[in-house]
Amino acid sequence: MAVADSGAEPTVIADKLDIIYKVIAGQGGKGTAATALRRILKRQDRPTIREVHAVKSVSFTAYKGDAIGVIGRNGSGKSTMLRAIAGLLPPAAGAVYTGGQPSLLGVNAAMMNDLTGDRNVVLGCLAMGMSPAEVQSRYDEIVDFSGIGDFIDLPMSTYSTGMAARLKFAIASAKTHDILLVDEALATGDAEFRIRSERKIKELRDQAGTVFLVSHSLEVVQETCNRALWLDAGVLKLDGPVEDVIQAYLKSTRS
Amino acid sequence: MPTAAEPTGVTDPAVLAERYGLSKSSIRPPLGSYLRELWSRRQFVLSYATARTYAMYAGARLGSIWQVLTPLLNAAVYYLAFGVLLGTKNGIDNYVAFLLSGIFVFTFTQRCMTEGSRSLALNLSLIRTLHFPRATLPLAYVLNELNQMLVSLAILFVVVGFTDGPQWRWFLIAPAMVLQMMFNIGITLVFARIGTFVSDITQLLPFVTRTWLYASGIFFSLPYKLEQLHAPSWVVQVLAFNPISAYIDIVRRSLLEEHKRNQLPHAWTIAIVWSFVMLAAGFWYFWRAEDRYGRG
C-alpha cells in the first residue's frame, strides 16, 4: 500500500498490520508428562492453543499533534493494536513504525502491588530512565497530580482501581513522551481526575506529541481527539475526523 | 534531515518512515547500546532490589531476622540429616563449617535460578506499562540473593572464627564471590528467558537443582568419597568441572586449613572460565529475545 505524503511529520505509521496471538483454550489433548516434554523440546504449542487473529491488515498514519480516538465494540482489537504500537506485541505481518518510544497506559496494568505508592513513583521514574535527582524534583508534582494524598504511604494493593489508575497515569505522564497510548486508563478515575488528565493530554498534543486514546466513552473521545479510528472485528472500518467517525459508528450500533 | 517538508505525493510506508526517522516499534537494540541502556538504569536495579527485600519480609512478624534464620534453619536440617543421622562427616574436623560453606554457596546459585526464572512473569504488568531494558529485573533478583548471601557469609565467618580464629586466607572469598556473582548473573538471565516462554520450567527446576545439589559435594568431600568407592580418578576430574563445586572448593580452601588434602583439581581455572563464559552467554541469550518479553 502507498500513503500520501502530505508534508506533515508522521509519528506513527501502521503498514498492513496483522496481529495474531495465542490463547489457551481449555483442556484437551494428551496431558502426560512425556508428551508435554516432547512438545517443549520440539517447541510445539499445546494442541489446545488457539490462534486469534485480532488485528487484520490495518494501515494508517498519525502525525505530530494528533490525538486519535480508537473506538469499536469490545473485542474488536483496540487494545491489541495499541500494544503493537507500543512495541509490546510483535506483529505477525506488516509493521508499525514509530518515532521515539511510545508509552502505554492501561487500566489493568498494576505496577508493584506489594510496594507503597511512593516506592512505585520512585521505581517507575527510575525505570523510565530518570536520574535520582530528577525523580526527587519531580516527585511532589507527580503525587500532587495523582491526587492520592495520604494514601501514598500505603501499599498499592490497598488502592482502588481508580486510585491505581490515577497514580499510574501520573507516573507515566511525568516524562514527556512523543507518543502516549492511553487504554481506558481514564475511565476508572472520578470526574475531577478525568478533567485533569484530559488537560494533560491536550498539553501533550500541544507539545507536538501524538496521543492515542482507547475509550468506550464517545464523549471523552469527542472532547479530546481530533481524529478517530473505528475498528470492527480487527478490521479498520473508518479513519477520519472524530465527528464523522463517531456519527458512522453510532449509526451502525443503532441499526 | 532530508527535505521532508516537500509534499511528494504517494510513497511507500517504509520509505516514508525512513524519511522521517521512524523505526519499527518492536525492534531490539544492538547489544552494545542495550548494555549501555542497562547501565543507565543501575539506580532502578538497586532501588528495586532494596524495595523487594523490604517487601519480602514486611508481612512477617520477625521481619528481616528471617534473613539470618532461614540459612541457619536450612543448615540445621542438613546437619541433622547428613552429619548426625547418616554420619557423613568422613573425618572432616570442622564439619559444621564444611557443610555451611557448601550449602550457602549452593543456595546462592540455586535461588538465583529459581527466583530468576519467575522474575519476568511476576512483573508482567510493569513490563507492559513502562519501557525499560528487561534484564534489569533478573539483575535486581540476583542483587537480592547477593544480599542474602552476604548475611550467610557473616554467619559462616562467625562459625569459623569461633573455632579457628580469623585468618588472612579469608580474603580469598572476595574473588570467589565476584566469580560466583558473574556466573549467577549469567545463569539467572538464561533461566529468566526460558522461564518466560516455557513456564513449565518453574515446575521442573526444583528437581534439576536438587540433582545438582547431590552432585556438588556439599555434604561430603568429593575426592574422599570417590576414593572410598574405588572410583577411577577421571570421575573426580569430570565432577570437578561442575562450576558450583569449583566455587565451593575455593571458599573451603580459604576457610578450612584441613581442606588442602581434599581439594579439587584446577578449581580456580574452572571457576574463572565458567564465570566469564556464563556471564557473556547469559547477556547474549537474554538480549536475543528482548523484543518478545511481555507479549501474550
PDB file of C-alpha atoms in Angstrom, chain A residues 4-251:
ATOM      1  CA  ALA A   4       0.104  10.174   0.696  1.00  0.00           C
ATOM      2  CA  ASP A   5       2.968  12.270   1.992  1.00  0.00           C
ATOM      3  CA  SER A   6       1.162  15.443   2.842  1.00  0.00           C
ATOM      4  CA  GLY A   7       4.219  17.096   4.307  1.00  0.00           C
ATOM      5  CA  ALA A   8       3.080  16.878   7.928  1.00  0.00           C
ATOM      6  CA  GLU A   9       5.503  14.992  10.101  1.00  0.00           C
ATOM      7  CA  PRO A  10       4.305  11.448  10.783  1.00  0.00           C
ATOM      8  CA  THR A  11       4.949   9.885  14.178  1.00  0.00           C
ATOM      9  CA  VAL A  12       3.280   6.513  13.824  1.00  0.00           C
ATOM     10  CA  ILE A  13       2.837   4.565  10.612  1.00  0.00           C
ATOM     11  CA  ALA A  14       0.992   1.263  10.603  1.00  0.00           C
ATOM     12  CA  ASP A  15       1.611  -0.672   7.443  1.00  0.00           C
ATOM     13  CA  LYS A  16      -0.798  -3.564   6.839  1.00  0.00           C
ATOM     14  CA  LEU A  17      -0.534  -4.533  10.475  1.00  0.00           C
ATOM     15  CA  ASP A  18      -1.575  -8.084  11.294  1.00  0.00           C
ATOM     16  CA  ILE A  19      -1.579  -9.400  14.829  1.00  0.00           C
ATOM     17  CA  ILE A  20      -2.145 -12.990  15.757  1.00  0.00           C
ATOM     18  CA  TYR A  21      -1.829 -14.122  19.309  1.00  0.00           C
ATOM     19  CA  LYS A  22      -2.202 -17.423  21.033  1.00  0.00           C
ATOM     20  CA  VAL A  23      -4.645 -18.279  23.744  1.00  0.00           C
ATOM     21  CA  ILE A  24      -5.021 -21.457  25.726  1.00  0.00           C
ATOM     22  CA  ALA A  25      -8.492 -22.732  25.042  1.00  0.00           C
ATOM     23  CA  GLY A  26      -9.443 -25.039  27.868  1.00  0.00           C
ATOM     24  CA  GLN A  27      -8.342 -28.589  28.449  1.00  0.00           C
ATOM     25  CA  GLY A  28      -7.761 -31.254  25.863  1.00  0.00           C
ATOM     26  CA  GLY A  29      -5.147 -33.388  24.241  1.00  0.00           C
ATOM     27  CA  LYS A  30      -2.966 -35.908  25.982  1.00  0.00           C
ATOM     28  CA  GLY A  31      -1.655 -34.455  29.184  1.00  0.00           C
ATOM     29  CA  THR A  32       1.052 -36.956  30.070  1.00  0.00           C
ATOM     30  CA  ALA A  33       4.442 -35.754  31.177  1.00  0.00           C
ATOM     31  CA  ALA A  34       6.166 -37.486  28.282  1.00  0.00           C
ATOM     32  CA  THR A  35       4.113 -35.761  25.607  1.00  0.00           C
ATOM     33  CA  ALA A  36       4.477 -32.441  27.408  1.00  0.00           C
ATOM     34  CA  LEU A  37       8.254 -32.819  27.466  1.00  0.00           C
ATOM     35  CA  ARG A  38       8.316 -33.754  23.799  1.00  0.00           C
ATOM     36  CA  ARG A  39       6.305 -30.642  22.975  1.00  0.00           C
ATOM     37  CA  ILE A  40       8.700 -28.459  24.929  1.00  0.00           C
ATOM     38  CA  LEU A  41      11.725 -29.944  23.203  1.00  0.00           C
ATOM     39  CA  LYS A  42      10.164 -29.703  19.761  1.00  0.00           C
ATOM     40  CA  ARG A  43       8.927 -26.191  20.579  1.00  0.00           C
ATOM     41  CA  GLN A  44       5.396 -27.150  19.636  1.00  0.00           C
ATOM     42  CA  ASP A  45       2.385 -25.488  21.126  1.00  0.00           C
ATOM     43  CA  ARG A  46      -0.178 -27.287  23.180  1.00  0.00           C
ATOM     44  CA  PRO A  47      -2.879 -28.761  20.991  1.00  0.00           C
ATOM     45  CA  THR A  48      -5.435 -26.692  22.867  1.00  0.00           C
ATOM     46  CA  ILE A  49      -3.758 -23.406  21.973  1.00  0.00           C
ATOM     47  CA  ARG A  50      -5.841 -21.435  19.542  1.00  0.00           C
ATOM     48  CA  GLU A  51      -4.714 -18.579  17.408  1.00  0.00           C
ATOM     49  CA  VAL A  52      -6.695 -15.383  17.465  1.00  0.00           C
ATOM     50  CA  HIS A  53      -6.406 -13.042  14.533  1.00  0.00           C
ATOM     51  CA  ALA A  54      -7.005  -9.845  16.472  1.00  0.00           C
ATOM     52  CA  VAL A  55      -5.966  -7.147  14.027  1.00  0.00           C
ATOM     53  CA  LYS A  56      -6.316  -7.612  10.288  1.00  0.00           C
ATOM     54  CA  SER A  57      -4.321  -5.574   7.830  1.00  0.00           C
ATOM     55  CA  VAL A  58      -4.703  -2.182   9.471  1.00  0.00           C
ATOM     56  CA  SER A  59      -2.923   0.767   7.876  1.00  0.00           C
ATOM     57  CA  PHE A  60      -2.880   4.396   8.989  1.00  0.00           C
ATOM     58  CA  THR A  61      -0.521   7.268   9.544  1.00  0.00           C
ATOM     59  CA  ALA A  62      -0.565   9.509  12.607  1.00  0.00           C
ATOM     60  CA  TYR A  63       1.024  12.942  12.620  1.00  0.00           C
ATOM     61  CA  LYS A  64       2.509  15.240  15.197  1.00  0.00           C
ATOM     62  CA  GLY A  65      -0.137  16.903  17.302  1.00  0.00           C
ATOM     63  CA  ASP A  66      -2.748  14.281  16.516  1.00  0.00           C
ATOM     64  CA  ALA A  67      -4.978  12.946  19.244  1.00  0.00           C
ATOM     65  CA  ILE A  68      -6.569   9.834  17.886  1.00  0.00           C
ATOM     66  CA  GLY A  69      -9.526   8.132  19.471  1.00  0.00           C
ATOM     67  CA  VAL A  70      -9.834   4.416  18.839  1.00  0.00           C
ATOM     68  CA  ILE A  71     -13.416   3.212  19.046  1.00  0.00           C
ATOM     69  CA  GLY A  72     -15.194  -0.038  18.403  1.00  0.00           C
ATOM     70  CA  ARG A  73     -17.039  -2.788  20.202  1.00  0.00           C
ATOM     71  CA  ASN A  74     -15.489  -4.972  22.919  1.00  0.00           C
ATOM     72  CA  GLY A  75     -13.009  -7.406  21.446  1.00  0.00           C
ATOM     73  CA  SER A  76     -12.555  -5.545  18.211  1.00  0.00           C
ATOM     74  CA  GLY A  77      -8.783  -5.366  18.647  1.00  0.00           C
ATOM     75  CA  LYS A  78      -8.372  -1.842  20.014  1.00  0.00           C
ATOM     76  CA  SER A  79      -6.144  -2.666  22.960  1.00  0.00           C
ATOM     77  CA  THR A  80      -4.206  -5.203  20.955  1.00  0.00           C
ATOM     78  CA  MET A  81      -3.439  -2.577  18.346  1.00  0.00           C
ATOM     79  CA  LEU A  82      -2.189  -0.138  20.985  1.00  0.00           C
ATOM     80  CA  ARG A  83       0.089  -2.791  22.415  1.00  0.00           C
ATOM     81  CA  ALA A  84       1.513  -3.381  18.980  1.00  0.00           C
ATOM     82  CA  ILE A  85       2.164   0.331  18.557  1.00  0.00           C
ATOM     83  CA  ALA A  86       3.882   0.313  21.937  1.00  0.00           C
ATOM     84  CA  GLY A  87       6.105  -2.472  20.671  1.00  0.00           C
ATOM     85  CA  LEU A  88       4.880  -4.958  23.253  1.00  0.00           C
ATOM     86  CA  LEU A  89       3.234  -7.295  20.769  1.00  0.00           C
ATOM     87  CA  PRO A  90       5.275  -8.146  17.713  1.00  0.00           C
ATOM     88  CA  PRO A  91       3.170  -8.092  14.542  1.00  0.00           C
ATOM     89  CA  ALA A  92       2.612 -11.332  12.658  1.00  0.00           C
ATOM     90  CA  ALA A  93       2.810  -9.455   9.368  1.00  0.00           C
ATOM     91  CA  GLY A  94       3.185  -5.856   8.348  1.00  0.00           C
ATOM     92  CA  ALA A  95       4.905  -3.329  10.581  1.00  0.00           C
ATOM     93  CA  VAL A  96       4.452  -0.367  12.885  1.00  0.00           C
ATOM     94  CA  TYR A  97       6.957   2.445  12.570  1.00  0.00           C
ATOM     95  CA  THR A  98       7.231   4.924  15.416  1.00  0.00           C
ATOM     96  CA  GLY A  99       9.350   7.917  16.193  1.00  0.00           C
ATOM     97  CA  GLY A 100      10.608   7.692  19.728  1.00  0.00           C
ATOM     98  CA  GLN A 101       9.485   5.246  22.360  1.00  0.00           C
ATOM     99  CA  PRO A 102       5.696   5.048  22.794  1.00  0.00           C
ATOM    100  CA  SER A 103       4.374   4.696  26.300  1.00  0.00           C
ATOM    101  CA  LEU A 104       1.290   2.641  27.025  1.00  0.00           C
ATOM    102  CA  LEU A 105      -1.099   3.314  29.860  1.00  0.00           C
ATOM    103  CA  GLY A 106      -3.510   0.507  30.509  1.00  0.00           C
ATOM    104  CA  VAL A 107      -6.109   0.153  33.198  1.00  0.00           C
ATOM    105  CA  ASN A 108      -5.277  -3.416  34.142  1.00  0.00           C
ATOM    106  CA  ALA A 109      -1.577  -2.789  34.375  1.00  0.00           C
ATOM    107  CA  ALA A 110      -0.931  -2.557  38.082  1.00  0.00           C
ATOM    108  CA  MET A 111       2.622  -1.847  38.999  1.00  0.00           C
ATOM    109  CA  MET A 112       4.290  -3.349  42.040  1.00  0.00           C
ATOM    110  CA  ASN A 113       1.322  -4.138  44.222  1.00  0.00           C
ATOM    111  CA  ASP A 114       3.030  -5.037  47.468  1.00  0.00           C
ATOM    112  CA  LEU A 115       5.038  -1.828  47.485  1.00  0.00           C
ATOM    113  CA  THR A 116       3.805   1.529  48.673  1.00  0.00           C
ATOM    114  CA  GLY A 117       2.634   4.227  46.312  1.00  0.00           C
ATOM    115  CA  ASP A 118       5.671   6.390  46.863  1.00  0.00           C
ATOM    116  CA  ARG A 119       8.053   3.456  46.180  1.00  0.00           C
ATOM    117  CA  ASN A 120       6.138   2.900  42.958  1.00  0.00           C
ATOM    118  CA  VAL A 121       6.618   6.507  41.971  1.00  0.00           C
ATOM    119  CA  VAL A 122      10.368   6.331  42.546  1.00  0.00           C
ATOM    120  CA  LEU A 123      10.792   2.947  40.859  1.00  0.00           C
ATOM    121  CA  GLY A 124       8.568   3.860  37.937  1.00  0.00           C
ATOM    122  CA  CYS A 125      10.529   7.029  37.268  1.00  0.00           C
ATOM    123  CA  LEU A 126      13.872   5.252  37.577  1.00  0.00           C
ATOM    124  CA  ALA A 127      12.655   2.539  35.207  1.00  0.00           C
ATOM    125  CA  MET A 128      11.743   5.192  32.657  1.00  0.00           C
ATOM    126  CA  GLY A 129      15.347   6.322  32.811  1.00  0.00           C
ATOM    127  CA  MET A 130      15.200   9.374  35.078  1.00  0.00           C
ATOM    128  CA  SER A 131      18.148  10.113  37.324  1.00  0.00           C
ATOM    129  CA  PRO A 132      17.620  10.002  41.113  1.00  0.00           C
ATOM    130  CA  ALA A 133      17.930  13.803  41.256  1.00  0.00           C
ATOM    131  CA  GLU A 134      15.294  14.173  38.570  1.00  0.00           C
ATOM    132  CA  VAL A 135      12.992  11.818  40.450  1.00  0.00           C
ATOM    133  CA  GLN A 136      13.461  13.886  43.582  1.00  0.00           C
ATOM    134  CA  SER A 137      12.499  17.093  41.831  1.00  0.00           C
ATOM    135  CA  ARG A 138       9.510  15.558  40.043  1.00  0.00           C
ATOM    136  CA  TYR A 139       8.210  13.575  42.998  1.00  0.00           C
ATOM    137  CA  ASP A 140       5.912  16.216  44.517  1.00  0.00           C
ATOM    138  CA  GLU A 141       4.492  17.141  41.156  1.00  0.00           C
ATOM    139  CA  ILE A 142       3.614  13.515  40.414  1.00  0.00           C
ATOM    140  CA  VAL A 143       1.979  12.892  43.777  1.00  0.00           C
ATOM    141  CA  ASP A 144       0.069  16.168  43.508  1.00  0.00           C
ATOM    142  CA  PHE A 145      -1.174  15.351  40.053  1.00  0.00           C
ATOM    143  CA  SER A 146      -2.299  11.885  41.082  1.00  0.00           C
ATOM    144  CA  GLY A 147      -4.316  13.382  43.923  1.00  0.00           C
ATOM    145  CA  ILE A 148      -3.639  10.282  46.012  1.00  0.00           C
ATOM    146  CA  GLY A 149      -2.851  12.324  49.107  1.00  0.00           C
ATOM    147  CA  ASP A 150      -2.015  10.436  52.305  1.00  0.00           C
ATOM    148  CA  PHE A 151      -2.584   7.083  50.653  1.00  0.00           C
ATOM    149  CA  ILE A 152       0.811   7.453  49.021  1.00  0.00           C
ATOM    150  CA  ASP A 153       2.358   5.712  52.066  1.00  0.00           C
ATOM    151  CA  LEU A 154       0.151   2.636  51.698  1.00  0.00           C
ATOM    152  CA  PRO A 155       0.847  -0.412  49.526  1.00  0.00           C
ATOM    153  CA  MET A 156      -0.697  -0.191  46.082  1.00  0.00           C
ATOM    154  CA  SER A 157      -2.649  -3.382  46.759  1.00  0.00           C
ATOM    155  CA  THR A 158      -4.866  -1.326  49.080  1.00  0.00           C
ATOM    156  CA  TYR A 159      -5.719   1.179  46.333  1.00  0.00           C
ATOM    157  CA  SER A 160      -8.995   1.178  44.489  1.00  0.00           C
ATOM    158  CA  THR A 161      -8.868   0.624  40.727  1.00  0.00           C
ATOM    159  CA  GLY A 162      -9.384   4.321  40.168  1.00  0.00           C
ATOM    160  CA  MET A 163      -6.624   5.360  42.537  1.00  0.00           C
ATOM    161  CA  ALA A 164      -4.147   2.951  40.979  1.00  0.00           C
ATOM    162  CA  ALA A 165      -5.046   4.261  37.531  1.00  0.00           C
ATOM    163  CA  ARG A 166      -4.510   7.838  38.668  1.00  0.00           C
ATOM    164  CA  LEU A 167      -1.109   7.107  40.123  1.00  0.00           C
ATOM    165  CA  LYS A 168      -0.030   5.201  37.026  1.00  0.00           C
ATOM    166  CA  PHE A 169      -1.149   7.974  34.744  1.00  0.00           C
ATOM    167  CA  ALA A 170       0.681  10.490  36.905  1.00  0.00           C
ATOM    168  CA  ILE A 171       3.903   8.464  36.789  1.00  0.00           C
ATOM    169  CA  ALA A 172       3.782   7.731  33.087  1.00  0.00           C
ATOM    170  CA  SER A 173       2.933  11.310  32.142  1.00  0.00           C
ATOM    171  CA  ALA A 174       5.734  12.728  34.302  1.00  0.00           C
ATOM    172  CA  LYS A 175       8.083  12.117  31.428  1.00  0.00           C
ATOM    173  CA  THR A 176       7.317  13.853  28.176  1.00  0.00           C
ATOM    174  CA  HIS A 177       6.507  11.191  25.652  1.00  0.00           C
ATOM    175  CA  ASP A 178       6.423  11.674  21.935  1.00  0.00           C
ATOM    176  CA  ILE A 179       3.703   9.074  21.719  1.00  0.00           C
ATOM    177  CA  LEU A 180       1.315   8.339  24.544  1.00  0.00           C
ATOM    178  CA  LEU A 181      -1.113   5.454  24.302  1.00  0.00           C
ATOM    179  CA  VAL A 182      -3.986   5.566  26.758  1.00  0.00           C
ATOM    180  CA  ASP A 183      -6.057   2.424  27.079  1.00  0.00           C
ATOM    181  CA  GLU A 184      -9.235   3.106  29.046  1.00  0.00           C
ATOM    182  CA  ALA A 185      -6.983   4.336  31.845  1.00  0.00           C
ATOM    183  CA  LEU A 186      -9.117   7.368  32.467  1.00  0.00           C
ATOM    184  CA  ALA A 187     -12.400   5.522  32.632  1.00  0.00           C
ATOM    185  CA  THR A 188     -11.997   4.491  36.261  1.00  0.00           C
ATOM    186  CA  GLY A 189     -10.999   7.912  37.544  1.00  0.00           C
ATOM    187  CA  ASP A 190     -13.543  10.321  39.011  1.00  0.00           C
ATOM    188  CA  ALA A 191     -14.826  13.395  37.207  1.00  0.00           C
ATOM    189  CA  GLU A 192     -12.203  15.688  38.670  1.00  0.00           C
ATOM    190  CA  PHE A 193      -9.336  13.436  37.631  1.00  0.00           C
ATOM    191  CA  ARG A 194     -10.801  12.986  34.176  1.00  0.00           C
ATOM    192  CA  ILE A 195     -10.742  16.712  33.626  1.00  0.00           C
ATOM    193  CA  ARG A 196      -7.168  16.900  34.858  1.00  0.00           C
ATOM    194  CA  SER A 197      -5.981  14.072  32.652  1.00  0.00           C
ATOM    195  CA  GLU A 198      -7.797  15.447  29.645  1.00  0.00           C
ATOM    196  CA  ARG A 199      -5.951  18.714  30.199  1.00  0.00           C
ATOM    197  CA  LYS A 200      -2.704  16.749  30.381  1.00  0.00           C
ATOM    198  CA  ILE A 201      -3.492  15.017  27.099  1.00  0.00           C
ATOM    199  CA  LYS A 202      -4.165  18.375  25.458  1.00  0.00           C
ATOM    200  CA  GLU A 203      -0.860  19.609  26.856  1.00  0.00           C
ATOM    201  CA  LEU A 204       0.908  16.645  25.303  1.00  0.00           C
ATOM    202  CA  ARG A 205      -0.741  17.368  21.975  1.00  0.00           C
ATOM    203  CA  ASP A 206       0.421  20.945  22.145  1.00  0.00           C
ATOM    204  CA  GLN A 207       3.963  19.769  22.748  1.00  0.00           C
ATOM    205  CA  ALA A 208       3.608  18.189  19.329  1.00  0.00           C
ATOM    206  CA  GLY A 209       3.245  14.703  20.705  1.00  0.00           C
ATOM    207  CA  THR A 210       0.777  12.129  19.483  1.00  0.00           C
ATOM    208  CA  VAL A 211      -1.872  10.636  21.724  1.00  0.00           C
ATOM    209  CA  PHE A 212      -3.903   7.508  21.102  1.00  0.00           C
ATOM    210  CA  LEU A 213      -6.948   7.061  23.274  1.00  0.00           C
ATOM    211  CA  VAL A 214      -8.989   3.896  23.524  1.00  0.00           C
ATOM    212  CA  SER A 215     -12.296   4.598  25.157  1.00  0.00           C
ATOM    213  CA  HIS A 216     -15.863   3.454  25.171  1.00  0.00           C
ATOM    214  CA  SER A 217     -16.937   6.892  26.248  1.00  0.00           C
ATOM    215  CA  LEU A 218     -17.602   8.599  22.932  1.00  0.00           C
ATOM    216  CA  GLU A 219     -17.964  11.846  24.832  1.00  0.00           C
ATOM    217  CA  VAL A 220     -14.366  11.688  26.049  1.00  0.00           C
ATOM    218  CA  VAL A 221     -13.144  10.803  22.568  1.00  0.00           C
ATOM    219  CA  GLN A 222     -15.074  13.675  21.061  1.00  0.00           C
ATOM    220  CA  GLU A 223     -13.705  16.149  23.583  1.00  0.00           C
ATOM    221  CA  THR A 224     -10.047  15.163  23.498  1.00  0.00           C
ATOM    222  CA  CYS A 225      -9.457  13.878  19.997  1.00  0.00           C
ATOM    223  CA  ASN A 226      -9.347  15.431  16.571  1.00  0.00           C
ATOM    224  CA  ARG A 227      -9.364  12.159  14.702  1.00  0.00           C
ATOM    225  CA  ALA A 228     -10.773   8.692  15.225  1.00  0.00           C
ATOM    226  CA  LEU A 229     -10.187   5.139  14.077  1.00  0.00           C
ATOM    227  CA  TRP A 230     -13.089   2.715  14.098  1.00  0.00           C
ATOM    228  CA  LEU A 231     -12.111  -0.903  14.438  1.00  0.00           C
ATOM    229  CA  ASP A 232     -14.606  -3.663  13.833  1.00  0.00           C
ATOM    230  CA  ALA A 233     -13.580  -7.292  14.346  1.00  0.00           C
ATOM    231  CA  GLY A 234      -9.961  -6.362  13.746  1.00  0.00           C
ATOM    232  CA  VAL A 235     -10.623  -4.501  10.512  1.00  0.00           C
ATOM    233  CA  LEU A 236     -10.183  -0.747  10.221  1.00  0.00           C
ATOM    234  CA  LYS A 237     -13.640   0.372   9.161  1.00  0.00           C
ATOM    235  CA  LEU A 238     -13.203   4.100   9.113  1.00  0.00           C
ATOM    236  CA  ASP A 239     -10.440   6.624   9.666  1.00  0.00           C
ATOM    237  CA  GLY A 240     -11.250  10.303   9.673  1.00  0.00           C
ATOM    238  CA  PRO A 241     -12.239  13.400  11.642  1.00  0.00           C
ATOM    239  CA  VAL A 242     -13.656  12.488  15.024  1.00  0.00           C
ATOM    240  CA  GLU A 243     -17.196  13.778  14.319  1.00  0.00           C
ATOM    241  CA  ASP A 244     -17.648  11.779  11.143  1.00  0.00           C
ATOM    242  CA  VAL A 245     -16.336   8.537  12.569  1.00  0.00           C
ATOM    243  CA  ILE A 246     -18.472   8.780  15.698  1.00  0.00           C
ATOM    244  CA  GLN A 247     -21.551   9.532  13.588  1.00  0.00           C
ATOM    245  CA  ALA A 248     -20.955   6.472  11.443  1.00  0.00           C
ATOM    246  CA  TYR A 249     -20.207   4.312  14.464  1.00  0.00           C
ATOM    247  CA  LEU A 250     -23.398   5.389  16.221  1.00  0.00           C
ATOM    248  CA  LYS A 251     -25.395   4.735  13.110  1.00  0.00           C
TER     249      LYS A 251
END
